[in-house]
Structure formats: C-alpha cells, structure tokens
Coordinates of C-alpha atoms in Angstrom, one line a residue:
M1 CA -14.9 -16.7 -82.8
L2 CA -18.2 -16.6 -83.1
L3 CA -19.2 -18.2 -80.0
R4 CA -15.9 -15.9 -78.3
F5 CA -17.8 -12.8 -79.3
V6 CA -21.6 -13.9 -77.6
E7 CA -20.4 -15.0 -74.9
R8 CA -18.6 -11.4 -74.1
S9 CA -21.2 -9.7 -75.2
L10 CA -24.0 -12.1 -72.4
R11 CA -21.2 -11.0 -69.9
H12 CA -20.9 -7.1 -71.0
S13 CA -25.2 -7.4 -70.8
L14 CA -24.6 -8.1 -67.3
V15 CA -24.7 -4.5 -66.4
L16 CA -28.1 -5.0 -65.9
L17 CA -27.6 -6.5 -62.3
L18 CA -27.3 -2.8 -60.9
I19 CA -30.9 -3.1 -61.1
I20 CA -31.4 -5.6 -57.7
L21 CA -33.5 -3.7 -55.6
C22 CA -33.0 -5.0 -52.0
N23 CA -30.4 -7.2 -50.4
S24 CA -28.1 -7.5 -53.4
C25 CA -31.1 -10.8 -53.6
A26 CA -30.3 -13.3 -56.7
L27 CA -32.7 -13.4 -59.7
D28 CA -34.7 -16.2 -60.2
D29 CA -34.6 -18.0 -63.5
Y30 CA -33.9 -16.8 -66.9
H31 CA -36.4 -16.7 -69.2
F32 CA -35.3 -15.9 -72.7
D33 CA -39.1 -15.4 -74.2
E34 CA -40.4 -12.6 -76.3
I35 CA -38.9 -9.0 -76.5
S36 CA -41.4 -7.4 -79.0
Y37 CA -41.3 -4.5 -76.7
I38 CA -37.9 -3.1 -77.6
Q39 CA -38.5 -1.3 -80.9
A40 CA -34.8 -0.5 -82.3
E41 CA -31.7 -1.8 -84.8
F42 CA -29.3 -2.8 -82.8
N43 CA -26.3 -5.1 -83.8
V44 CA -27.6 -7.4 -80.4
A45 CA -30.7 -7.5 -78.7
A46 CA -31.4 -9.8 -75.9
P47 CA -33.1 -10.9 -73.1
V48 CA -30.6 -11.2 -70.1
S49 CA -33.0 -12.2 -67.1
S50 CA -36.2 -12.1 -65.4
G51 CA -36.9 -12.4 -61.4
T52 CA -40.1 -12.2 -59.4
F53 CA -39.1 -10.6 -56.0
E54 CA -42.2 -11.2 -52.8
V55 CA -41.9 -8.5 -50.3
W56 CA -41.3 -11.6 -47.6
G57 CA -37.7 -12.1 -49.4
L58 CA -37.1 -8.3 -50.0
I59 CA -37.9 -6.8 -46.4
G60 CA -36.7 -9.8 -44.2
G61 CA -33.4 -10.3 -44.9
E62 CA -31.0 -11.8 -42.1
S63 CA -34.2 -10.5 -40.0
K64 CA -36.7 -13.5 -40.9
K65 CA -36.5 -14.2 -36.6
L66 CA -38.0 -11.1 -35.7
L67 CA -40.2 -10.6 -38.8
S68 CA -43.5 -13.2 -38.1
K69 CA -46.4 -13.6 -40.8
D70 CA -50.2 -14.4 -39.7
E71 CA -52.5 -16.7 -42.2
N72 CA -53.2 -13.4 -44.2
E73 CA -49.8 -12.2 -45.2
H74 CA -49.5 -9.5 -42.3
M75 CA -46.5 -9.2 -41.6
L76 CA -45.1 -8.2 -37.9
F77 CA -41.7 -6.8 -36.3
S78 CA -40.9 -7.5 -33.3
Y79 CA -38.5 -7.6 -30.6
Q80 CA -38.5 -8.3 -27.1
Q81 CA -35.7 -7.8 -24.5
R82 CA -35.5 -8.5 -21.3
N83 CA -34.1 -6.8 -17.7
V84 CA -34.0 -3.4 -20.0
F85 CA -35.0 -2.0 -16.3
G86 CA -33.2 -4.1 -13.1
Y87 CA -33.4 -2.7 -9.1
N88 CA -32.3 -4.5 -6.5
V89 CA -34.3 -2.7 -3.8
D90 CA -32.1 -3.1 -0.5
P91 CA -30.2 0.1 -0.4
L92 CA -34.2 1.2 0.5
V93 CA -34.1 0.2 4.0
S94 CA -31.0 -0.2 6.1
L95 CA -31.9 -1.5 9.5
P96 CA -29.3 -1.9 11.9
S97 CA -27.3 -5.0 12.6
Y98 CA -27.0 -4.2 16.3
L99 CA -29.5 -3.2 19.1
T100 CA -28.9 -2.5 22.7
I101 CA -32.6 -3.8 24.6
A102 CA -31.1 -3.5 28.1
D103 CA -28.4 -1.7 30.1
D104 CA -29.5 -2.1 33.5
Q105 CA -28.1 -2.1 37.1
I106 CA -29.9 -4.0 39.8
V107 CA -29.4 -2.6 43.1
I108 CA -30.9 -4.5 46.2
D109 CA -31.6 -1.2 48.8
E110 CA -33.5 -1.2 51.9
K111 CA -36.8 -0.9 49.6
N112 CA -36.7 -4.3 47.8
I113 CA -35.4 -5.9 51.5
I114 CA -38.7 -4.4 53.2
A115 CA -40.8 -5.5 50.2
S116 CA -39.4 -8.9 50.2
L117 CA -39.4 -9.2 53.8
F118 CA -42.7 -8.2 53.7
R119 CA -44.2 -10.8 51.3
N120 CA -41.8 -13.4 52.9
T121 CA -40.1 -14.1 49.7
D122 CA -36.9 -15.0 49.1
R123 CA -36.8 -13.0 46.0
Y124 CA -36.3 -9.5 44.9
A125 CA -38.6 -8.1 41.7
F126 CA -37.4 -5.4 39.4
Q127 CA -39.1 -4.2 36.6
R128 CA -37.8 -1.8 33.8
S129 CA -38.8 -1.3 30.5
Y130 CA -37.1 0.3 27.6
D131 CA -38.2 2.7 24.3
L132 CA -36.8 0.5 21.3
S133 CA -36.6 1.8 17.9
F134 CA -34.7 2.8 14.5
E135 CA -32.7 5.1 13.6
N136 CA -31.5 5.8 10.3
E137 CA -28.7 8.8 9.4
D138 CA -29.3 7.8 6.0
N139 CA -33.3 7.9 5.5
P140 CA -34.4 10.3 8.9
S141 CA -37.9 10.0 7.1
L142 CA -37.8 5.8 7.5
Q143 CA -40.6 4.4 10.2
V144 CA -40.3 0.6 10.8
Y145 CA -43.7 -0.7 11.9
S146 CA -42.2 -4.4 11.9
A147 CA -39.4 -6.0 10.7
V148 CA -38.7 -9.5 10.4
I149 CA -35.3 -11.1 12.2
S150 CA -34.1 -13.9 9.8
S151 CA -31.4 -14.8 11.6
G152 CA -29.5 -13.1 14.4
S153 CA -28.7 -13.6 18.5
L154 CA -29.7 -12.6 21.5
S155 CA -26.1 -11.5 24.5
I156 CA -27.3 -11.3 27.7
G157 CA -24.4 -10.3 30.4
V158 CA -23.9 -9.4 34.2
Q159 CA -21.8 -8.7 36.2
K160 CA -22.1 -9.0 40.4
H161 CA -21.1 -6.6 43.1
G162 CA -21.2 -7.5 46.6
G163 CA -22.2 -10.6 48.3
L164 CA -24.6 -12.5 46.1
D165 CA -23.0 -16.3 46.4
G166 CA -25.8 -18.7 44.7
A167 CA -28.0 -16.3 43.2
I168 CA -29.6 -17.0 40.6
L169 CA -30.9 -13.9 38.3
K170 CA -34.2 -14.9 36.2
V171 CA -35.3 -12.6 33.3
K172 CA -38.4 -12.1 31.2
I173 CA -38.3 -10.1 28.3
S174 CA -42.0 -9.1 26.8
N175 CA -43.1 -7.2 24.1
L176 CA -39.9 -7.7 22.0
M177 CA -40.8 -10.6 19.3
S178 CA -43.7 -12.4 17.9
L179 CA -44.3 -15.3 15.9
D180 CA -47.5 -15.7 13.4
D181 CA -48.8 -12.4 15.1
R182 CA -48.7 -14.1 18.6
E183 CA -45.8 -12.5 21.2
V184 CA -43.2 -14.8 22.2
P185 CA -42.0 -13.8 25.5
M186 CA -38.0 -15.0 26.6
E187 CA -37.0 -16.1 30.1
F188 CA -33.8 -16.9 31.1
E189 CA -31.8 -18.2 34.4
I190 CA -28.7 -17.3 34.8
A191 CA -26.5 -18.6 38.2
L192 CA -24.4 -16.0 39.0
D193 CA -22.0 -18.0 40.8
D194 CA -21.6 -19.7 37.6
Y195 CA -21.6 -16.8 35.3
T196 CA -18.5 -16.5 32.9
T197 CA -19.0 -15.3 29.6
P198 CA -22.1 -13.7 28.1
L199 CA -25.2 -16.3 27.2
I200 CA -26.0 -16.5 23.4
I201 CA -29.4 -17.4 22.6
P202 CA -30.3 -17.7 18.3
I203 CA -32.8 -15.6 17.2
K204 CA -34.5 -17.1 13.6
N205 CA -37.4 -16.1 11.8
K206 CA -38.5 -13.5 14.6
K207 CA -40.5 -9.8 14.3
L208 CA -40.7 -7.2 15.9
D209 CA -43.3 -5.0 16.2
F210 CA -43.9 -1.5 16.6
Q211 CA -46.9 -0.4 17.6
S212 CA -47.1 2.5 19.4
N213 CA -48.1 5.9 18.0
S214 CA -44.4 6.7 17.9
F215 CA -43.1 3.4 15.8
A216 CA -41.5 2.0 18.7
E217 CA -41.6 -0.7 20.4
K218 CA -41.9 -0.6 24.5
I219 CA -39.8 -3.4 25.6
D220 CA -40.5 -5.1 29.3
K221 CA -38.2 -6.6 31.5
E222 CA -38.5 -8.2 34.8
Y223 CA -35.2 -9.5 36.9
Y224 CA -35.6 -11.4 39.9
L225 CA -32.6 -12.0 42.0
E226 CA -33.2 -15.7 43.8
F227 CA -31.0 -16.7 46.9
P228 CA -31.2 -19.7 49.0
K229 CA -31.5 -18.1 52.4
L230 CA -33.1 -15.0 53.1
D231 CA -29.9 -13.0 54.7
D232 CA -30.8 -9.0 54.6
S233 CA -27.3 -8.1 55.4
S234 CA -25.5 -10.4 53.0
V235 CA -27.6 -8.7 50.2
R236 CA -27.8 -5.2 51.2
D237 CA -26.3 -2.5 48.9
C238 CA -25.1 -5.2 46.1
S239 CA -26.0 -5.3 42.6
V240 CA -25.8 -6.8 39.5
D241 CA -25.4 -5.2 35.9
V242 CA -27.2 -6.6 33.2
Q243 CA -26.1 -5.7 29.5
I244 CA -28.9 -7.3 26.8
S245 CA -28.4 -6.6 22.9
M246 CA -29.3 -8.3 19.3
N247 CA -26.3 -8.8 17.8
D248 CA -25.9 -9.7 13.6
I249 CA -29.3 -9.3 12.7
S250 CA -30.2 -9.9 8.8
Y251 CA -34.0 -9.1 8.1
S252 CA -35.8 -10.8 5.7
S253 CA -38.9 -8.2 5.7
F254 CA -39.9 -5.2 6.7
V255 CA -43.0 -3.3 6.7
G256 CA -43.7 0.7 7.3
D257 CA -43.0 3.8 4.9
I258 CA -39.5 4.3 3.2
G259 CA -40.6 8.1 2.8
E260 CA -40.3 9.1 -0.8
H261 CA -37.1 7.8 -3.5
T262 CA -36.0 8.1 -7.0
I263 CA -34.3 5.5 -8.4
D264 CA -32.2 6.5 -11.5
I265 CA -31.6 3.6 -13.8
A266 CA -29.0 3.9 -16.4
K267 CA -30.0 3.8 -20.2
S268 CA -29.0 0.8 -21.9
K269 CA -28.6 -0.1 -25.6
L270 CA -31.5 -2.4 -27.1
D271 CA -29.9 -5.1 -29.5
F272 CA -32.6 -5.6 -32.1
D273 CA -30.8 -5.7 -35.5
F274 CA -33.7 -4.8 -38.6
P275 CA -31.4 -4.1 -41.7
V276 CA -34.0 -1.9 -43.1
F277 CA -33.2 0.6 -40.7
D278 CA -29.8 0.8 -42.1
K279 CA -30.7 1.2 -45.5
L280 CA -33.8 3.9 -44.9
S281 CA -34.1 7.2 -44.7
S282 CA -36.6 9.3 -42.7
G283 CA -39.9 10.0 -44.3
I284 CA -41.2 6.2 -43.4
Y285 CA -44.5 6.4 -41.1
F286 CA -45.5 3.1 -39.9
T287 CA -49.5 3.1 -38.5
N288 CA -49.7 2.1 -35.1
P289 CA -45.6 1.1 -33.7
E290 CA -46.1 0.2 -29.9
I291 CA -43.9 -0.4 -27.1
E292 CA -45.0 -2.5 -24.6
I293 CA -43.5 -2.7 -20.6
S294 CA -43.7 -5.3 -18.6
T295 CA -43.0 -5.2 -15.4
R296 CA -42.0 -7.4 -12.3
C297 CA -42.7 -5.7 -8.9
G298 CA -41.5 -7.6 -5.5
I299 CA -42.0 -4.5 -3.3
S300 CA -45.6 -3.4 -1.7
V301 CA -44.5 0.9 -2.4
D302 CA -46.4 3.3 -4.4
A303 CA -44.4 3.6 -7.4
E304 CA -44.6 5.3 -10.9
L305 CA -42.1 4.7 -14.1
Q306 CA -41.1 6.8 -16.7
V307 CA -39.8 5.9 -19.6
D308 CA -36.6 7.4 -21.7
I309 CA -36.1 6.6 -25.0
D310 CA -34.0 8.1 -27.0
A311 CA -32.9 7.1 -31.0
E312 CA -30.3 8.2 -33.8
D313 CA -30.4 7.8 -36.7
N314 CA -26.8 7.4 -39.4
N315 CA -27.2 11.1 -40.3
G316 CA -26.4 12.1 -36.5
N317 CA -30.6 12.6 -36.1
I318 CA -31.5 12.4 -32.5
F319 CA -35.5 11.6 -31.4
S320 CA -36.7 11.2 -28.1
L321 CA -39.7 9.5 -27.0
E322 CA -42.6 11.5 -25.1
A323 CA -45.0 9.7 -23.3
P324 CA -46.9 9.8 -19.8
N325 CA -45.5 7.9 -16.6
A326 CA -47.1 5.1 -15.9
R327 CA -48.3 3.5 -12.5
V328 CA -47.1 0.3 -11.8
F329 CA -48.8 -2.9 -10.3
I330 CA -47.7 -3.5 -6.8
P331 CA -48.0 -7.0 -4.1
H332 CA -50.6 -6.3 -1.3
W333 CA -48.2 -5.7 1.5
T334 CA -49.5 -8.5 3.3
N335 CA -48.1 -10.8 0.7
I336 CA -44.2 -11.4 1.4
G337 CA -42.4 -12.8 -1.3
S338 CA -44.9 -12.2 -4.0
V339 CA -44.0 -10.4 -7.2
A340 CA -46.9 -8.2 -8.7
Y341 CA -47.0 -8.6 -12.7
G342 CA -48.4 -5.7 -15.1
A343 CA -47.9 -3.9 -18.6
F344 CA -48.9 -0.5 -20.2
T345 CA -48.0 0.3 -23.8
F346 CA -46.5 3.2 -25.5
D347 CA -48.7 3.8 -28.5
K348 CA -49.1 6.8 -31.1
H349 CA -52.6 7.8 -29.3
I350 CA -50.8 8.8 -26.0
S351 CA -46.6 8.8 -27.1
N352 CA -44.7 10.6 -30.2
I353 CA -43.6 6.8 -30.7
D354 CA -44.8 7.0 -34.7
K355 CA -42.1 9.9 -35.1
L356 CA -39.9 7.9 -33.1
F357 CA -39.9 4.9 -35.8
S358 CA -39.9 7.6 -38.4
L359 CA -36.8 8.7 -37.7
P360 CA -35.7 5.4 -38.2
P361 CA -33.8 4.5 -35.4
S362 CA -30.3 3.0 -37.4
K363 CA -28.0 4.1 -35.8
Y364 CA -29.3 3.1 -31.9
L365 CA -31.9 3.2 -29.6
T366 CA -31.6 3.0 -26.0
I367 CA -33.7 2.6 -22.8
G368 CA -33.5 3.8 -19.0
G369 CA -35.8 6.3 -17.5
R370 CA -36.4 6.8 -13.2
V371 CA -39.5 4.7 -10.6
F372 CA -40.9 7.4 -8.4
L373 CA -41.6 5.7 -5.3
N374 CA -44.5 7.1 -3.1
K375 CA -44.4 10.3 -5.5
P376 CA -46.7 13.3 -4.3
E377 CA -49.7 13.3 -6.2
N378 CA -50.8 17.3 -6.7
G379 CA -48.8 18.3 -3.4
F380 CA -50.1 15.5 -1.2
L381 CA -47.8 12.7 -0.3
P382 CA -49.3 8.9 -0.9
V383 CA -51.3 7.7 2.8
V384 CA -49.0 5.1 4.4
N385 CA -50.2 4.4 7.5
P386 CA -50.4 0.7 9.5
T387 CA -53.1 -0.2 7.9
H388 CA -51.2 0.8 4.6
P389 CA -47.4 0.6 4.3
N390 CA -44.6 -0.2 2.2
M391 CA -43.4 -3.4 2.2
I392 CA -40.1 -4.3 1.0
Y393 CA -38.3 -8.5 1.8
Q394 CA -34.8 -8.6 1.6
G395 CA -33.5 -9.7 -1.9
A396 CA -37.0 -7.5 -4.0
T397 CA -36.4 -6.4 -7.4
F398 CA -37.9 -4.2 -9.8
E399 CA -37.8 -5.8 -13.3
A400 CA -39.1 -4.6 -16.4
D401 CA -39.1 -6.2 -20.3
A402 CA -39.0 -4.3 -23.5
Q403 CA -41.2 -5.4 -26.6
I404 CA -41.1 -3.5 -29.6
S405 CA -43.9 -4.2 -32.4
I406 CA -44.3 -2.9 -35.6
P407 CA -47.1 -3.9 -38.3
I408 CA -46.3 -3.8 -41.5
A409 CA -48.0 -1.0 -42.4
F410 CA -47.0 2.6 -43.3
R411 CA -47.2 5.7 -45.4
S412 CA -43.5 6.2 -47.4
D413 CA -43.3 9.9 -47.9
E414 CA -39.9 11.0 -49.9
T415 CA -38.7 7.5 -48.4
V416 CA -35.0 6.5 -49.9
F417 CA -33.5 3.0 -49.7
R418 CA -29.5 2.6 -49.8
D419 CA -27.5 0.0 -50.3
T420 CA -23.8 -0.8 -51.6
I421 CA -23.5 -3.9 -53.5
D422 CA -20.5 -5.1 -55.4
F423 CA -19.9 -5.1 -58.7
S424 CA -17.4 -6.7 -61.3
P425 CA -16.1 -3.9 -64.2
L426 CA -17.1 -4.9 -67.5
N427 CA -15.1 -4.9 -70.7
L428 CA -16.8 -2.3 -72.6
E429 CA -13.8 -1.2 -75.0
D430 CA -15.9 -2.5 -77.9
I431 CA -19.6 -1.6 -76.7
S432 CA -21.4 1.5 -77.6
D433 CA -25.4 3.1 -77.9
V434 CA -26.0 0.9 -74.7
T435 CA -29.7 0.5 -73.9
L436 CA -31.0 -0.9 -71.0
Y437 CA -35.0 -2.3 -70.7
L438 CA -36.9 -3.2 -67.4
K439 CA -40.6 -4.6 -68.5
Y440 CA -42.3 -4.8 -64.6
S441 CA -45.4 -6.0 -63.0
N442 CA -45.8 -4.0 -59.8
K443 CA -48.2 -5.6 -57.0
I444 CA -46.2 -3.9 -54.7
P445 CA -48.1 -0.4 -53.6
L446 CA -45.5 2.2 -53.3
T447 CA -44.2 4.3 -56.3
M448 CA -40.6 3.4 -56.8
V449 CA -37.4 5.7 -58.4
L450 CA -34.7 3.4 -59.1
D451 CA -31.0 5.6 -59.4
V452 CA -27.7 3.7 -59.2
Y453 CA -24.2 5.2 -59.1
P454 CA -21.1 3.6 -60.4
V455 CA -18.4 3.8 -57.4
C456 CA -14.9 4.0 -59.4
Y457 CA -11.4 3.7 -58.8
T458 CA -8.5 6.1 -60.3
Q459 CA -5.2 5.7 -60.3
K460 CA -2.9 9.0 -58.9
E461 CA 0.5 9.5 -58.1
K462 CA 2.5 7.8 -56.1
G463 CA 0.3 4.4 -56.2
K464 CA -2.4 6.2 -54.3
S465 CA -6.1 5.3 -55.6
S466 CA -9.2 7.6 -55.1
V467 CA -12.6 7.1 -55.2
V468 CA -15.3 8.6 -57.6
L469 CA -18.9 8.6 -57.3
G470 CA -20.1 8.4 -61.1
D471 CA -23.4 10.3 -62.5
A472 CA -26.7 8.9 -61.7
I473 CA -27.6 6.0 -63.7
H474 CA -31.4 7.2 -64.1
L475 CA -33.7 4.2 -64.6
G476 CA -36.8 5.9 -64.2
E477 CA -39.9 5.6 -62.5
I478 CA -42.0 1.8 -61.4
L479 CA -45.8 3.2 -61.0
S480 CA -47.7 1.6 -58.0
P481 CA -51.1 -0.5 -58.6
T482 CA -54.4 1.4 -57.9
I483 CA -55.1 0.5 -53.6
D484 CA -58.7 0.3 -52.2
E485 CA -59.6 2.3 -48.8
H486 CA -57.8 -0.3 -46.9
G487 CA -54.5 0.3 -48.8
R488 CA -54.3 -2.8 -50.8
P489 CA -53.8 -3.1 -54.7
L490 CA -56.8 -3.0 -56.4
R491 CA -54.8 -4.8 -59.7
I492 CA -51.2 -5.3 -60.8
A493 CA -49.3 -2.1 -62.1
K494 CA -47.5 -2.5 -65.6
G495 CA -44.8 -0.8 -67.6
I496 CA -41.4 -1.5 -69.9
L497 CA -38.9 1.0 -68.5
K498 CA -35.6 2.3 -71.3
V499 CA -32.5 3.9 -70.3
S500 CA -29.6 4.7 -73.0
L501 CA -26.2 4.9 -71.3
S502 CA -23.8 7.8 -71.9
E503 CA -20.0 6.7 -72.6
E504 CA -19.3 8.1 -70.0
S505 CA -21.4 5.7 -67.8
I506 CA -19.6 2.8 -69.7
E507 CA -16.7 4.3 -68.9
H508 CA -17.5 4.2 -65.5
L509 CA -18.8 0.7 -65.1
S510 CA -15.7 -0.6 -66.9
V511 CA -13.7 0.4 -64.2
C512 CA -16.4 0.4 -61.2
H513 CA -16.1 -2.5 -58.2
K514 CA -19.3 -0.8 -56.2
L515 CA -22.6 0.3 -57.0
I516 CA -24.6 2.7 -54.7
V517 CA -28.1 2.0 -55.2
K518 CA -31.0 4.6 -54.6
L519 CA -34.4 3.3 -54.5
K520 CA -36.8 6.4 -53.3
S521 CA -40.1 5.6 -52.8
N522 CA -43.9 7.1 -51.9
T523 CA -47.2 5.7 -51.5
L524 CA -50.1 6.7 -53.3
E525 CA -51.9 10.0 -53.0
G526 CA -50.0 10.1 -49.7
R527 CA -52.0 7.6 -48.1
Y528 CA -51.4 4.4 -45.6
I529 CA -50.7 0.6 -46.8
D530 CA -51.0 -2.5 -45.6
L531 CA -47.7 -4.3 -47.1
L532 CA -48.3 -8.4 -47.6
A533 CA -45.2 -10.7 -47.6
S534 CA -46.5 -12.1 -50.8
D535 CA -46.6 -8.9 -52.6
F536 CA -44.7 -8.9 -55.2
I537 CA -42.8 -7.3 -58.3
N538 CA -41.2 -9.4 -61.6
L539 CA -39.2 -7.2 -63.3
D540 CA -37.8 -8.6 -67.0
F541 CA -34.3 -7.1 -68.5
A542 CA -33.2 -7.0 -71.8
V543 CA -30.3 -4.7 -73.7
S544 CA -29.7 -4.0 -76.8
Y545 CA -26.4 -2.5 -78.2
K546 CA -24.0 -1.9 -81.0
N547 CA -20.5 -3.7 -81.7
Q548 CA -17.9 -2.1 -82.8
Y549 CA -16.5 -4.7 -85.1
H550 CA -16.7 -4.3 -88.9
N551 CA -14.6 -7.7 -89.5
T552 CA -16.2 -10.3 -91.3
I553 CA -16.3 -13.3 -89.2
S554 CA -13.4 -15.9 -89.8
R555 CA -14.5 -19.2 -91.3

C-alpha cells in the first residue's frame, strides 16, 4: 500500500512537465538533492526533475541543417534557394527564318549584245544590288547589326526564256556573309540545259553583317551568261529569271539594339523551414538580417533588377520589402556565349528587411520581381550603337539565387513564443494544496515570463465534445542576467519561482490532453543581445502537496 501511494504521488507530480520551454524537449537527468528552499509543511515534498537547456538545442530543433555556429559559438541561420529567378531570353529577339536575296530577271537586249561585241566575248554581264534588312512586327524598335547563322541553306532557282541552249549562268554574291570577320563571297555555276531543280547550298556558322547607317546589308550580285558560240540572233530578247533565298535559318547569336523591355518574373515561394518562426509573434528585431541575390547573366544588355519580396505571418499580417533596384553584371558584347556573375545584398542600411523578418515570416515568404532592359535613366535611354551594342546568344538565360542570412543577435520586445505539447491527464482526485517550485540559473540574456493553459475536452450531449481552454497557470518571471556593452551576460541570474494551483487548475489538469505554453521574453533595457549556442538555463523542479488519505497504512 505504501509503495503504491508513493508511486501515485510521483506520477501526480509530473504536472511539472508543463514548464518545458521549447520544442517539448525532454529533461535531462533527475537530481534528487537538497530541496531546503521549500518552506512549508505538507504530506509530500519532493524534487521531481532537473534539466539544463542550451540555446543550441532550444532554437535549433529540426532546423540544424539551416543553423550553424562558429568556433566562438555565434549562430547563423542561413538558407539558399537556387533559381528563384529564371528567364530564357530567346523570345526577346525574333529573326526571320526565311530571307529573299534575289528575285531578278536577266534580259539580253541590244545594249548587252553591243557591249559583248565590243569586248569580243561570249559572256554577257549583269549586276544587281539588294538591300537586305530585318523587319520585326513584334519589336519594331529592333535593329540588327549582325547575326550569326548556326544552320540553314541557300536556294538558287532559275528559269530560262528563249534560245539559251548551252548557256551557263555564273552567279557571284558579295557582302552577304562573313566568317571570322572576313567576307565569304559565294560563286556558283548553273548549266541551264541541265537545270531541273533549285540548287541548295548548306550554310553553317556564317555571319550576316549590316554595316550601313540604315542597318541594312547592301548585297551585290553579279550574273554572267556564257555561250559556247556567240550568236546574236539566237540570244536577242532572251531572259533568265533568278530567285535566291535563304531558308530554314537558325541563329546562334545576335548583335544590335533590342530596344527597351521589361521582363516580369512570377513570384515563387521560398521553401525555408525554421520552426521557431512558426511559434513566435512580432517583437523580435534581428541586428542585421540580409538577403543576397546572386545573378548569372548571359546577355550583354543594360539590365536593372527589381526584387519584390512579400511575407505573411500566421496572424495574416503582410509585409513587403522596400529596396532600391540593383544593376546586373553583364558580359562584354564580344564574349559571345560567356556568363557574367554578380551579387548584391539587401540589408537594413538600404532596405527595410529588418522589419520584414521581425514580422516574422512564419506563413510564407515569396520572391519575384522585374528585369528592366535598356531602361531609360533620367529620361535618356542607354547608349546603344555598333561600338556598344546589345548581344544575345541562343539559349542565353538570366538566373538568380537567393541567400538568406540571419545572425542570431536581436532585440526582444514583448516577443511571445507559443507552442502546444501533448499531455496525459492526471488523476488528482486525492490531491490538494499543490505547489510547484522552480529554482533556476539563467545565462540566457532574456527575461522570460511563463504561462501555461490546459486544453480540456468536456462531453456534451449526443456524444459530441467541446474544447475548453483552462485559466492560465502563471509560473512567474525568470530574470535575465546583466549584460555588457556587447550584449553578453556578466553573471548568471538565479532565483526561485513558486506557484500554487487552484482547485480549478487541478480539475483542468485531470481532464486535459494538451498544454499551450506561452513564453513572453524581453531583452534587458531594450538592448540588443548576442545569443550564443552555449548559453543555457538550468531548471530544478520540486512539488509539494497534501493528500487526503486519513486512514492508517495497513500492516
């Protein structure tokens, strides 16, 4: 009987587990040493449990993969998400896949014959020129200085009219394409008697150059009709139709002026998971939170980035980042295919990021924005010309990563930590005058006021139950140690807290299945503190109560 009574008494005293502060951590070893600080006469007075809680374990929880500490125990919360921005720039420049080079008719008239007789040759010469230009209805401001063709073909079609038996048409095209900045003239011979289908010549890695002020290429074409024997009467008033075109063209790069553009980047959710944010209310102000945006840019176009970040807490409060636009590092236009890497940081000196994280962003944090290309500055467009052009190559992208860094140094102003822990109802029918004692040694530079609320379930009609929130059990204030000018404790704060449970609280604890823990904290004198991973609080718990047994213990 005595053993059963002691066992039940200790089980009743487990009510003290409700003061577990963070993440429902289990207490360490029990220490049943002196409890002389309990000054009362009760049937039972006993130490229950003792534990030392380090900050590293309290705030890390399941997020230690995001939380790091250095050799001096300074902690840093950091999170990186790649490709928060991503845009393929191919749609910015739409060049034609088909180009007409020639649609000419060569007519042998009296003038040609006289010229041929004068030169005593069987060759008739004709010259034509053609202004080749790119017109883009979707982007009328587009100006093309040059474009490299990665693949395509040149098609030459002819149709003769009249007595041109045995004639050979020679074609020479100049100023159309270059390779390694050297002109590549194109020459072809077509035997008109044997011609049945267009002549197809593959094109690969050739550049179209547009050097005139009108940004159009002046293509020179020379045609020569040669005959095995000069016969004026047979060739007079004969003609040849010539069609030359470039087909199925793909471009590997573009140099020119794309004009002004704005790229909208849809918002995406940052997937960082820091459970402490889910349990905090506002009132925590970090000393220097930062978001670094790292960019990878494959286009040589004057670019400016606007970053939009929105945050919401669990109470529906929304906050938006206010920060200046940032210039994007771009490659030099001659380095086709290269990528420029850059980074810029938003901190509290140029933005309101400290207020954004004091929300805190417990529900979501989203990031999006805009990229402004060739954006006017002070009303003037950037200078874009053949010596300082835009350059875009096929498959080029603009991408950005986000890195969040929050040193665990802050000011706390009525910051509330809330958590819900499971609880097994206690059989307290034989217990009265329950008093809880807490002896603490605190090296965490925070004052902490702790309340717990029993969550009770009561039966209603028709088998349905209702949830009742019990009155707060106020456990008192744990004092902060004094701190130096750097926010570090000078000495450990010690004290004893005592709370007597009302009959109603005892009744609630006998039917509750959960406890809501509310911890309100403040930094001393509203100063900023530098919280170290090794800072700790030691808690020793004891209980005293009267039992209602008046019978003697049977022998």
